[in-house]
Amino acid sequence: MFDLSFIIIQAWALFYLIFSFSSQLPWASCENSWNTANCLTLEPLDSNSTNRTILKNTTSAAVEFWERRVLGMSGGIEELGCVRWELALCLLVCWVFCYFSIWKSVRSSGKVAYVTATFPYVMLVILLIRGATLPGALDGIYYYLYPDISRLANFEVWIEAGSQIIFSGSLASGTLIVLASYNDYNNNCYKDCFWICLLNSGTSFVAGFVIFSVLGFMAQSQGLTVDTVVQSGPGLAFIAYPQATALMPLPQFWTVCFFLMLLFLCVDTQFVIVECLITSIMDLFPKLIHKIGRHEIFVLLICSVSFIIQLMLVTEGGIYIFQLIEFYGSTRASLCFMALWECLALSWGFGADRIINIIEDMTEHKPNVFFKLCWKYIIPLVSLISFILYLLDYKHLKFNDWYIYPDWAYALGWIMMLSSVLMVPLWAVGKILLTVTTSTENLSSLFCTAEDLASQKRKTEEEETVIELTTSALKT
């Protein structure tokens, strides 16, 4: 449910896209009503000490546009303030588009995906060509391709990399499972998984050239080093990149390209997340929702309720709530915990050998034994280590490295994370309590498919019939 906050990024991207058609980009100058006396107009800077001193005592026009014009940031999460009506309108447009993308389930979302999944690649190629021709781009690409090798000895770096793969591949969140449920039985899932991994990693690798070529350009323009030019987080997309495009020739064109790409990426991700939620609920109550016309009404209800709840994220203090959800709601700990239990349930409960046999029956190819080792040992072990390291290395969230949340906000964050983490064991305990556990056979039924249960039931009935006939014959 916390993944639904992803649409806020889409609303921000739409807001920036609208302003990208201005004759002068508003985040490039300090001649606007929201700018302060400390505002610094975007322009190439030399690297002498005077300019560096000025930079420490000023705020760039891009930062002021983001914080004062877009977000209208309050002093903290305690001060939610009023709703930013322009952002609320952008959010409404995004939810309307999301609704009409999935209101007919995969029949509509599949058609939309043809555009939303392919268009970003066109924009990515355009931005890659432009980024590679910028002055200073080679410095950024060098920093990207030749990292600090000594950091590879840090086990935490590998854990973070694995967690990023889980997040970018939508693993352990249910979306792949839900979408795969619409496939035919004989669909080659083995091949699909290979292409998903290849496209995911390949896209991330190419996108790195786009980002770091621009960061190299910014570093040279401002007399800074690549590693200090920008911080991670929303600022990379909504401060650094707009600031970079504002320094290029034809800034409106490059800004529109970037935010169109970001917008379509967000659209694609958002309606898949919502589709996952809706399908999961429909599978729990098939008789109630699968009737004609009820699906569209149910999707409208989900989208409407989500929009109303998310209005708090477009208030003046909404960015603080957004960061709290991002840090706790869909954190590394919950994803690794879910990956751990999914592998344990499938490989040890349902059975790794049964999974291999099913895949072989579906695809006519038997998976390599390495997958069995991953399901049973490697992935659970790595996920458990990552989960423990997260707890041991836990640090309180800070916004922009200066704002410290109140204690009640941290408590709320832990509640969000535990609501995901504890759902698995609580659901398992509930199922066990609802199942008659007087024998091993009843417990094993929790790890059987519906077809297995039906087969076992038929077998039991046949055995009972044989016993009755034998008993009758003996009496006769």
GROMACS .gro file of N, CA and C in nm, residues 269-424:
model
  468
  269THR      N    1   0.499   0.229  -1.388
  269THR     CA    2   0.519   0.167  -1.257
  269THR      C    3   0.395   0.178  -1.171
  270GLN      N    4   0.329   0.292  -1.175
  270GLN     CA    5   0.215   0.316  -1.087
  270GLN      C    6   0.097   0.225  -1.119
  271PHE      N    7   0.059   0.213  -1.245
  271PHE     CA    8  -0.061   0.134  -1.271
  271PHE      C    9  -0.034  -0.016  -1.252
  272VAL      N   10   0.093  -0.058  -1.261
  272VAL     CA   11   0.125  -0.197  -1.229
  272VAL      C   12   0.108  -0.222  -1.079
  273ILE      N   13   0.150  -0.126  -0.996
  273ILE     CA   14   0.136  -0.139  -0.851
  273ILE      C   15  -0.011  -0.144  -0.812
  274VAL      N   16  -0.091  -0.055  -0.871
  274VAL     CA   17  -0.234  -0.053  -0.839
  274VAL      C   18  -0.302  -0.180  -0.889
  275GLU      N   19  -0.264  -0.225  -1.008
  275GLU     CA   20  -0.319  -0.349  -1.063
  275GLU      C   21  -0.289  -0.467  -0.971
  276CYS      N   22  -0.170  -0.468  -0.913
  276CYS     CA   23  -0.132  -0.573  -0.819
  276CYS      C   24  -0.223  -0.573  -0.697
  277LEU      N   25  -0.249  -0.456  -0.642
  277LEU     CA   26  -0.336  -0.444  -0.525
  277LEU      C   27  -0.479  -0.490  -0.558
  278ILE      N   28  -0.530  -0.443  -0.670
  278ILE     CA   29  -0.669  -0.474  -0.708
  278ILE      C   30  -0.685  -0.623  -0.736
  279THR      N   31  -0.592  -0.682  -0.811
  279THR     CA   32  -0.601  -0.824  -0.844
  279THR      C   33  -0.593  -0.909  -0.718
  280SER      N   34  -0.508  -0.869  -0.624
  280SER     CA   35  -0.494  -0.945  -0.500
  280SER      C   36  -0.625  -0.946  -0.421
  281ILE      N   37  -0.691  -0.831  -0.414
  281ILE     CA   38  -0.818  -0.823  -0.342
  281ILE      C   39  -0.927  -0.901  -0.415
  282MET      N   40  -0.927  -0.892  -0.548
  282MET     CA   41  -1.027  -0.964  -0.627
  282MET      C   42  -1.011  -1.115  -0.613
  283ASP      N   43  -0.887  -1.162  -0.601
  283ASP     CA   44  -0.864  -1.305  -0.584
  283ASP      C   45  -0.913  -1.353  -0.447
  284LEU      N   46  -0.915  -1.263  -0.350
  284LEU     CA   47  -0.966  -1.300  -0.217
  284LEU      C   48  -1.118  -1.306  -0.215
  285PHE      N   49  -1.181  -1.220  -0.296
  285PHE     CA   50  -1.328  -1.215  -0.299
  285PHE      C   51  -1.377  -1.226  -0.444
  286PRO      N   52  -1.354  -1.338  -0.508
  286PRO     CA   53  -1.388  -1.352  -0.651
  286PRO      C   54  -1.537  -1.341  -0.681
  287LYS      N   55  -1.620  -1.397  -0.595
  287LYS     CA   56  -1.764  -1.396  -0.621
  287LYS      C   57  -1.824  -1.256  -0.605
  288LEU      N   58  -1.761  -1.174  -0.524
  288LEU     CA   59  -1.815  -1.042  -0.495
  288LEU      C   60  -1.780  -0.939  -0.601
  289ILE      N   61  -1.659  -0.947  -0.658
  289ILE     CA   62  -1.608  -0.841  -0.745
  289ILE      C   63  -1.607  -0.879  -0.892
  290HIS      N   64  -1.604  -1.007  -0.925
  290HIS     CA   65  -1.588  -1.050  -1.064
  290HIS      C   66  -1.716  -1.036  -1.147
  291LYS      N   67  -1.823  -0.991  -1.088
  291LYS     CA   68  -1.947  -0.974  -1.164
  291LYS      C   69  -1.933  -0.856  -1.260
  292ILE      N   70  -2.013  -0.856  -1.366
  292ILE     CA   71  -2.005  -0.754  -1.471
  292ILE      C   72  -2.028  -0.614  -1.414
  293GLY      N   73  -1.937  -0.523  -1.446
  293GLY     CA   74  -1.949  -0.384  -1.403
  293GLY      C   75  -1.889  -0.355  -1.268
  294ARG      N   76  -1.870  -0.456  -1.185
  294ARG     CA   77  -1.818  -0.431  -1.051
  294ARG      C   78  -1.669  -0.403  -1.049
  295HIS      N   79  -1.597  -0.458  -1.146
  295HIS     CA   80  -1.452  -0.434  -1.152
  295HIS      C   81  -1.423  -0.286  -1.172
  296GLU      N   82  -1.492  -0.223  -1.267
  296GLU     CA   83  -1.470  -0.081  -1.294
  296GLU      C   84  -1.503   0.005  -1.172
  297ILE      N   85  -1.612  -0.031  -1.103
  297ILE     CA   86  -1.651   0.044  -0.983
  297ILE      C   87  -1.548   0.026  -0.873
  298PHE      N   88  -1.499  -0.095  -0.857
  298PHE     CA   89  -1.400  -0.122  -0.753
  298PHE      C   90  -1.270  -0.048  -0.780
  299VAL      N   91  -1.225  -0.047  -0.906
  299VAL     CA   92  -1.103   0.027  -0.942
  299VAL      C   93  -1.122   0.176  -0.915
  300LEU      N   94  -1.239   0.229  -0.948
  300LEU     CA   95  -1.268   0.370  -0.923
  300LEU      C   96  -1.264   0.400  -0.774
  301LEU      N   97  -1.314   0.308  -0.693
  301LEU     CA   98  -1.313   0.326  -0.548
  301LEU      C   99  -1.170   0.329  -0.495
  302ILE      N  100  -1.087   0.237  -0.540
  302ILE     CA  101  -0.948   0.232  -0.495
  302ILE      C  102  -0.874   0.359  -0.533
  303CYS      N  103  -0.890   0.403  -0.658
  303CYS     CA  104  -0.822   0.524  -0.705
  303CYS      C  105  -0.869   0.648  -0.631
  304SER      N  106  -0.999   0.657  -0.605
  304SER     CA  107  -1.055   0.774  -0.537
  304SER      C  108  -1.008   0.782  -0.393
  305VAL      N  109  -1.013   0.669  -0.323
  305VAL     CA  110  -0.969   0.667  -0.183
  305VAL      C  111  -0.820   0.697  -0.173
  306SER      N  112  -0.742   0.641  -0.264
  306SER     CA  113  -0.598   0.666  -0.264
  306SER      C  114  -0.568   0.814  -0.288
  307PHE      N  115  -0.640   0.875  -0.381
  307PHE     CA  116  -0.621   1.018  -0.410
  307PHE      C  117  -0.651   1.103  -0.286
  308ILE      N  118  -0.760   1.072  -0.218
  308ILE     CA  119  -0.799   1.150  -0.100
  308ILE      C  120  -0.694   1.135   0.011
  309ILE      N  121  -0.647   1.012   0.032
  309ILE     CA  122  -0.545   0.990   0.135
  309ILE      C  123  -0.416   1.062   0.100
  310GLN      N  124  -0.380   1.063  -0.028
  310GLN     CA  125  -0.252   1.121  -0.068
  310GLN      C  126  -0.253   1.273  -0.076
  311LEU      N  127  -0.367   1.334  -0.051
  311LEU     CA  128  -0.369   1.480  -0.047
  311LEU      C  129  -0.276   1.534   0.062
  312MET      N  130  -0.254   1.454   0.167
  312MET     CA  131  -0.162   1.498   0.271
  312MET      C  132  -0.019   1.506   0.221
  313LEU      N  133   0.012   1.432   0.112
  313LEU     CA  134   0.147   1.434   0.057
  313LEU      C  135   0.171   1.555  -0.033
  314VAL      N  136   0.066   1.629  -0.067
  314VAL     CA  137   0.084   1.750  -0.147
  314VAL      C  138   0.053   1.874  -0.063
  315THR      N  139   0.065   1.860   0.067
  315THR     CA  140   0.057   1.975   0.155
  315THR      C  141   0.196   2.037   0.169
  316GLU      N  142   0.205   2.144   0.244
  316GLU     CA  143   0.334   2.210   0.262
  316GLU      C  144   0.432   2.125   0.342
  317GLY      N  145   0.380   2.034   0.421
  317GLY     CA  146   0.466   1.941   0.495
  317GLY      C  147   0.466   1.802   0.434
  318GLY      N  148   0.411   1.788   0.315
  318GLY     CA  149   0.397   1.657   0.252
  318GLY      C  150   0.528   1.589   0.220
  319ILE      N  151   0.632   1.668   0.187
  319ILE     CA  152   0.761   1.608   0.151
  319ILE      C  153   0.821   1.533   0.268
  320TYR      N  154   0.793   1.578   0.390
  320TYR     CA  155   0.845   1.508   0.508
  320TYR      C  156   0.776   1.372   0.524
  321ILE      N  157   0.646   1.368   0.496
  321ILE     CA  158   0.573   1.241   0.503
  321ILE      C  159   0.621   1.148   0.391
  322PHE      N  160   0.644   1.203   0.273
  322PHE     CA  161   0.691   1.124   0.160
  322PHE      C  162   0.824   1.057   0.193
  323GLN      N  163   0.917   1.133   0.249
  323GLN     CA  164   1.048   1.078   0.283
  323GLN      C  165   1.036   0.971   0.392
  324LEU      N  166   0.941   0.992   0.484
  324LEU     CA  167   0.920   0.894   0.590
  324LEU      C  168   0.868   0.762   0.532
  325ILE      N  169   0.774   0.771   0.438
  325ILE     CA  170   0.720   0.651   0.373
  325ILE      C  171   0.828   0.582   0.290
  326GLU      N  172   0.907   0.661   0.219
  326GLU     CA  173   1.012   0.604   0.135
  326GLU      C  174   1.117   0.533   0.220
  327PHE      N  175   1.148   0.588   0.337
  327PHE     CA  176   1.255   0.533   0.422
  327PHE      C  177   1.208   0.410   0.498
  328TYR      N  178   1.082   0.409   0.541
  328TYR     CA  179   1.033   0.300   0.625
  328TYR      C  180   0.934   0.210   0.553
  329GLY      N  181   0.846   0.267   0.473
  329GLY     CA  182   0.737   0.189   0.415
  329GLY      C  183   0.782   0.082   0.319
  330SER      N  184   0.876   0.116   0.230
  330SER     CA  185   0.925   0.019   0.130
  330SER      C  186   1.076   0.007   0.143
  331THR      N  187   1.121  -0.012   0.264
  331THR     CA  188   1.264  -0.012   0.291
  331THR      C  189   1.327  -0.146   0.258
  332ARG      N  190   1.460  -0.148   0.265
  332ARG     CA  191   1.535  -0.269   0.236
  332ARG      C  192   1.496  -0.382   0.329
  333ALA      N  193   1.469  -0.350   0.455
  333ALA     CA  194   1.438  -0.453   0.554
  333ALA      C  195   1.313  -0.531   0.515
  334SER      N  196   1.206  -0.460   0.477
  334SER     CA  197   1.081  -0.528   0.444
  334SER      C  198   1.094  -0.611   0.317
  335LEU      N  199   1.167  -0.560   0.217
  335LEU     CA  200   1.185  -0.635   0.092
  335LEU      C  201   1.268  -0.761   0.115
  336CYS      N  202   1.375  -0.750   0.192
  336CYS     CA  203   1.459  -0.867   0.220
  336CYS      C  204   1.383  -0.968   0.305
  337PHE      N  205   1.303  -0.918   0.397
  337PHE     CA  206   1.224  -1.009   0.482
  337PHE      C  207   1.123  -1.085   0.397
  338MET      N  208   1.058  -1.015   0.304
  338MET     CA  209   0.961  -1.081   0.217
  338MET      C  210   1.030  -1.181   0.124
  339ALA      N  211   1.148  -1.145   0.071
  339ALA     CA  212   1.222  -1.237  -0.015
  339ALA      C  213   1.261  -1.363   0.061
  340LEU      N  214   1.300  -1.346   0.186
  340LEU     CA  215   1.336  -1.460   0.271
  340LEU      C  216   1.220  -1.556   0.287
  341TRP      N  217   1.103  -1.504   0.321
  341TRP     CA  218   0.989  -1.590   0.348
  341TRP      C  219   0.927  -1.648   0.221
  342GLU      N  220   0.935  -1.574   0.112
  342GLU     CA  221   0.885  -1.629  -0.015
  342GLU      C  222   0.967  -1.751  -0.056
  343CYS      N  223   1.101  -1.741  -0.043
  343CYS     CA  224   1.187  -1.854  -0.079
  343CYS      C  225   1.166  -1.971   0.017
  344LEU      N  226   1.152  -1.943   0.146
  344LEU     CA  227   1.131  -2.050   0.243
  344LEU      C  228   0.998  -2.122   0.217
  345ALA      N  229   0.894  -2.043   0.188
  345ALA     CA  230   0.762  -2.103   0.166
  345ALA      C  231   0.761  -2.189   0.039
  346LEU      N  232   0.826  -2.138  -0.067
  346LEU     CA  233   0.824  -2.211  -0.193
  346LEU      C  234   0.918  -2.331  -0.193
  347SER      N  235   1.043  -2.309  -0.151
  347SER     CA  236   1.144  -2.415  -0.165
  347SER      C  237   1.137  -2.519  -0.054
  348TRP      N  238   1.099  -2.478   0.067
  348TRP     CA  239   1.093  -2.572   0.179
  348TRP      C  240   0.950  -2.617   0.210
  349GLY      N  241   0.854  -2.527   0.192
  349GLY     CA  242   0.716  -2.564   0.218
  349GLY      C  243   0.653  -2.636   0.101
  350PHE      N  244   0.644  -2.565  -0.011
  350PHE     CA  245   0.586  -2.625  -0.132
  350PHE      C  246   0.679  -2.728  -0.193
  351GLY      N  247   0.811  -2.701  -0.187
  351GLY     CA  248   0.909  -2.797  -0.238
  351GLY      C  249   0.980  -2.748  -0.362
  352ALA      N  250   1.113  -2.736  -0.353
  352ALA     CA  251   1.192  -2.690  -0.468
  352ALA      C  252   1.183  -2.788  -0.584
  353ASP      N  253   1.183  -2.918  -0.555
  353ASP     CA  254   1.173  -3.018  -0.662
  353ASP      C  255   1.039  -3.009  -0.735
  354ARG      N  256   0.933  -2.978  -0.660
  354ARG     CA  257   0.801  -2.963  -0.724
  354ARG      C  258   0.799  -2.841  -0.814
  355ILE      N  259   0.866  -2.734  -0.772
  355ILE     CA  260   0.872  -2.614  -0.855
  355ILE      C  261   0.946  -2.645  -0.985
  356ILE      N  262   1.057  -2.716  -0.975
  356ILE     CA  263   1.134  -2.752  -1.094
  356ILE      C  264   1.051  -2.839  -1.188
  357ASN      N  265   0.978  -2.933  -1.132
  357ASN     CA  266   0.894  -3.021  -1.216
  357ASN      C  267   0.784  -2.942  -1.285
  358ILE      N  268   0.725  -2.847  -1.213
  358ILE     CA  269   0.619  -2.765  -1.272
  358ILE      C  270   0.673  -2.678  -1.385
  359ILE      N  271   0.790  -2.617  -1.363
  359ILE     CA  272   0.851  -2.534  -1.467
  359ILE      C  273   0.886  -2.619  -1.589
  360GLU      N  274   0.935  -2.740  -1.565
  360GLU     CA  275   0.966  -2.830  -1.676
  360GLU      C  276   0.839  -2.868  -1.753
  361ASP      N  277   0.730  -2.889  -1.680
  361ASP     CA  278   0.604  -2.922  -1.745
  361ASP      C  279   0.550  -2.804  -1.825
  362MET      N  280   0.573  -2.682  -1.776
  362MET     CA  281   0.525  -2.562  -1.844
  362MET      C  282   0.609  -2.529  -1.967
  363THR      N  283   0.741  -2.540  -1.955
  363THR     CA  284   0.831  -2.490  -2.058
  363THR      C  285   0.901  -2.601  -2.138
  364GLU      N  286   0.888  -2.725  -2.091
  364GLU     CA  287   0.956  -2.840  -2.152
  364GLU      C  288   1.107  -2.831  -2.139
  365HIS      N  289   1.154  -2.751  -2.044
  365HIS     CA  290   1.297  -2.739  -2.014
  365HIS      C  291   1.314  -2.743  -1.863
  366LYS      N  292   1.406  -2.826  -1.817
  366LYS     CA  293   1.429  -2.838  -1.673
  366LYS      C  294   1.529  -2.733  -1.628
  367PRO      N  295   1.495  -2.651  -1.527
  367PRO     CA  296   1.587  -2.547  -1.480
  367PRO      C  297   1.716  -2.608  -1.424
  368ASN      N  298   1.821  -2.529  -1.430
  368ASN     CA  299   1.950  -2.571  -1.377
  368ASN      C  300   1.941  -2.590  -1.226
  369VAL      N  301   2.020  -2.684  -1.174
  369VAL     CA  302   2.018  -2.714  -1.031
  369VAL      C  303   2.062  -2.594  -0.947
  370PHE      N  304   2.132  -2.497  -1.012
  370PHE     CA  305   2.176  -2.377  -0.940
  370PHE      C  306   2.057  -2.299  -0.886
  371PHE      N  307   1.945  -2.298  -0.959
  371PHE     CA  308   1.826  -2.228  -0.912
  371PHE      C  309   1.774  -2.290  -0.784
  372LYS      N  310   1.781  -2.421  -0.775
  372LYS     CA  311   1.736  -2.489  -0.653
  372LYS      C  312   1.822  -2.448  -0.533
  373LEU      N  313   1.953  -2.437  -0.556
  373LEU     CA  314   2.042  -2.393  -0.449
  373LEU      C  315   2.010  -2.250  -0.407
  374CYS      N  316   1.978  -2.165  -0.504
  374CYS     CA  317   1.942  -2.026  -0.473
  374CYS      C  318   1.814  -2.020  -0.391
  375TRP      N  319   1.712  -2.093  -0.434
  375TRP     CA  320   1.584  -2.089  -0.365
  375TRP      C  321   1.594  -2.140  -0.222
  376LYS      N  322   1.672  -2.247  -0.202
  376LYS     CA  323   1.675  -2.313  -0.072
  376LYS      C  324   1.777  -2.254   0.024
  377TYR      N  325   1.891  -2.205  -0.029
  377TYR     CA  326   1.998  -2.166   0.062
  377TYR      C  327   2.050  -2.024   0.039
  378ILE      N  328   2.091  -1.992  -0.084
  378ILE     CA  329   2.164  -1.868  -0.109
  378ILE      C  330   2.077  -1.745  -0.083
  379ILE      N  331   1.958  -1.738  -0.147
  379ILE     CA  332   1.872  -1.620  -0.132
  379ILE      C  333   1.823  -1.604   0.012
  380PRO      N  334   1.774  -1.711   0.079
  380PRO     CA  335   1.735  -1.693   0.219
  380PRO      C  336   1.849  -1.645   0.309
  381LEU      N  337   1.969  -1.699   0.286
  381LEU     CA  338   2.083  -1.660   0.369
  381LEU      C  339   2.122  -1.514   0.346
  382VAL      N  340   2.132  -1.474   0.220
  382VAL     CA  341   2.168  -1.335   0.187
  382VAL      C  342   2.060  -1.239   0.236
  383SER      N  343   1.933  -1.275   0.220
  383SER     CA  344   1.823  -1.190   0.266
  383SER      C  345   1.825  -1.174   0.418
  384LEU      N  346   1.852  -1.283   0.488
  384LEU     CA  347   1.858  -1.277   0.634
  384LEU      C  348   1.974  -1.191   0.681
  385ILE      N  349   2.090  -1.206   0.617
  385ILE     CA  350   2.207  -1.124   0.653
  385ILE      C  351   2.178  -0.976   0.627
  386SER      N  352   2.118  -0.947   0.513
  386SER     CA  353   2.084  -0.808   0.480
  386SER      C  354   1.986  -0.749   0.582
  387PHE      N  355   1.888  -0.829   0.621
  387PHE     CA  356   1.788  -0.784   0.719
  387PHE      C  357   1.855  -0.754   0.853
  388ILE      N  358   1.944  -0.842   0.897
  388ILE     CA  359   2.013  -0.822   1.025
  388ILE      C  360   2.106  -0.701   1.019
  389LEU      N  361   2.179  -0.685   0.907
  389LEU     CA  362   2.269  -0.571   0.893
  389LEU      C  363   2.192  -0.439   0.895
  390TYR      N  364   2.073  -0.440   0.835
  390TYR     CA  365   1.992  -0.319   0.837
  390TYR      C  366   1.957  -0.279   0.980
  391LEU      N  367   1.919  -0.377   1.061
  391LEU     CA  368   1.883  -0.350   1.200
  391LEU      C  369   2.004  -0.304   1.281
  392LEU      N  370   2.121  -0.366   1.255
  392LEU     CA  371   2.241  -0.329   1.329
  392LEU      C  372   2.294  -0.192   1.288
  393ASP      N  373   2.277  -0.158   1.160
  393ASP     CA  374   2.330  -0.032   1.108
  393ASP      C  375   2.224   0.077   1.100
  394TYR      N  376   2.111   0.054   1.165
  394TYR     CA  377   1.999   0.148   1.154
  394TYR      C  378   2.036   0.286   1.208
  395LYS      N  379   2.001   0.388   1.132
  395LYS     CA  380   2.018   0.527   1.174
  395LYS      C  381   1.888   0.600   1.147
  396HIS      N  382   1.853   0.693   1.235
  396HIS     CA  383   1.731   0.770   1.219
  396HIS      C  384   1.734   0.850   1.089
  397LEU      N  385   1.620   0.860   1.027
  397LEU     CA  386   1.608   0.940   0.904
  397LEU      C  387   1.626   1.088   0.934
  398LYS      N  388   1.703   1.153   0.847
  398LYS     CA  389   1.719   1.297   0.853
  398LYS      C  390   1.684   1.355   0.716
  399PHE      N  391   1.612   1.465   0.716
  399PHE     CA  392   1.574   1.527   0.590
  399PHE      C  393   1.676   1.635   0.556
  400ASN      N  394   1.739   1.620   0.437
  400ASN     CA  395   1.841   1.715   0.391
  400ASN      C  396   1.957   1.728   0.489
  401ASP      N  397   1.979   1.625   0.569
  401ASP     CA  398   2.089   1.618   0.665
  401ASP      C  399   2.082   1.723   0.776
  402TRP      N  400   1.967   1.791   0.787
  402TRP     CA  401   1.957   1.890   0.894
  402TRP      C  402   1.830   1.877   0.977
  403TYR      N  403   1.722   1.831   0.916
  403TYR     CA  404   1.596   1.822   0.989
  403TYR      C  405   1.584   1.685   1.055
  404ILE      N  406   1.565   1.685   1.187
  404ILE     CA  407   1.546   1.563   1.264
  404ILE      C  408   1.398   1.548   1.297
  405TYR      N  409   1.342   1.435   1.261
  405TYR     CA  410   1.199   1.411   1.285
  405TYR      C  411   1.171   1.396   1.435
  406PRO      N  412   1.051   1.430   1.477
  406PRO     CA  413   1.012   1.405   1.617
  406PRO      C  414   1.000   1.256   1.645
  407ASP      N  415   1.003   1.219   1.771
  407ASP     CA  416   1.001   1.077   1.809
  407ASP      C  417   0.875   1.006   1.758
  408TRP      N  418   0.760   1.075   1.760
  408TRP     CA  419   0.637   1.011   1.716
  408TRP      C  420   0.642   0.977   1.567
  409ALA      N  421   0.718   1.056   1.490
  409ALA     CA  422   0.730   1.027   1.346
  409ALA      C  423   0.813   0.902   1.323
  410TYR      N  424   0.920   0.886   1.403
  410TYR     CA  425   1.000   0.764   1.392
  410TYR      C  426   0.917   0.642   1.433
  411ALA      N  427   0.836   0.658   1.536
  411ALA     CA  428   0.749   0.547   1.579
  411ALA      C  429   0.650   0.512   1.468
  412LEU      N  430   0.596   0.613   1.401
  412LEU     CA  431   0.505   0.589   1.289
  412LEU      C  432   0.577   0.517   1.175
  413GLY      N  433   0.701   0.554   1.152
  413GLY     CA  434   0.780   0.488   1.049
  413GLY      C  435   0.801   0.340   1.078
  414TRP      N  436   0.832   0.308   1.202
  414TRP     CA  437   0.851   0.168   1.239
  414TRP      C  438   0.720   0.090   1.230
  415ILE      N  439   0.610   0.155   1.259
  415ILE     CA  440   0.479   0.089   1.245
  415ILE      C  441   0.454   0.055   1.098
  416MET      N  442   0.490   0.149   1.007
  416MET     CA  443   0.474   0.123   0.865
  416MET      C  444   0.558   0.004   0.820
  417MET      N  445   0.683   0.000   0.867
  417MET     CA  446   0.770  -0.110   0.826
  417MET      C  447   0.723  -0.243   0.885
  418LEU      N  448   0.684  -0.243   1.012
  418LEU     CA  449   0.640  -0.367   1.076
  418LEU      C  450   0.507  -0.415   1.019
  419SER      N  451   0.426  -0.323   0.968
  419SER     CA  452   0.298  -0.365   0.910
  419SER      C  453   0.320  -0.454   0.788
  420SER      N  454   0.435  -0.436   0.721
  420SER     CA  455   0.469  -0.523   0.608
  420SER      C  456   0.543  -0.647   0.656
  421VAL      N  457   0.638  -0.628   0.747
  421VAL     CA  458   0.722  -0.738   0.793
  421VAL      C  459   0.642  -0.841   0.871
  422LEU      N  460   0.554  -0.795   0.960
  422LEU     CA  461   0.480  -0.888   1.047
  422LEU      C  462   0.361  -0.952   0.977
  423MET      N  463   0.324  -0.903   0.860
  423MET     CA  464   0.207  -0.957   0.792
  423MET      C  465   0.226  -1.105   0.756
  424VAL      N  466   0.349  -1.142   0.720
  424VAL     CA  467   0.375  -1.280   0.680
  424VAL      C  468   0.358  -1.378   0.796
   0.00000   0.00000   0.00000
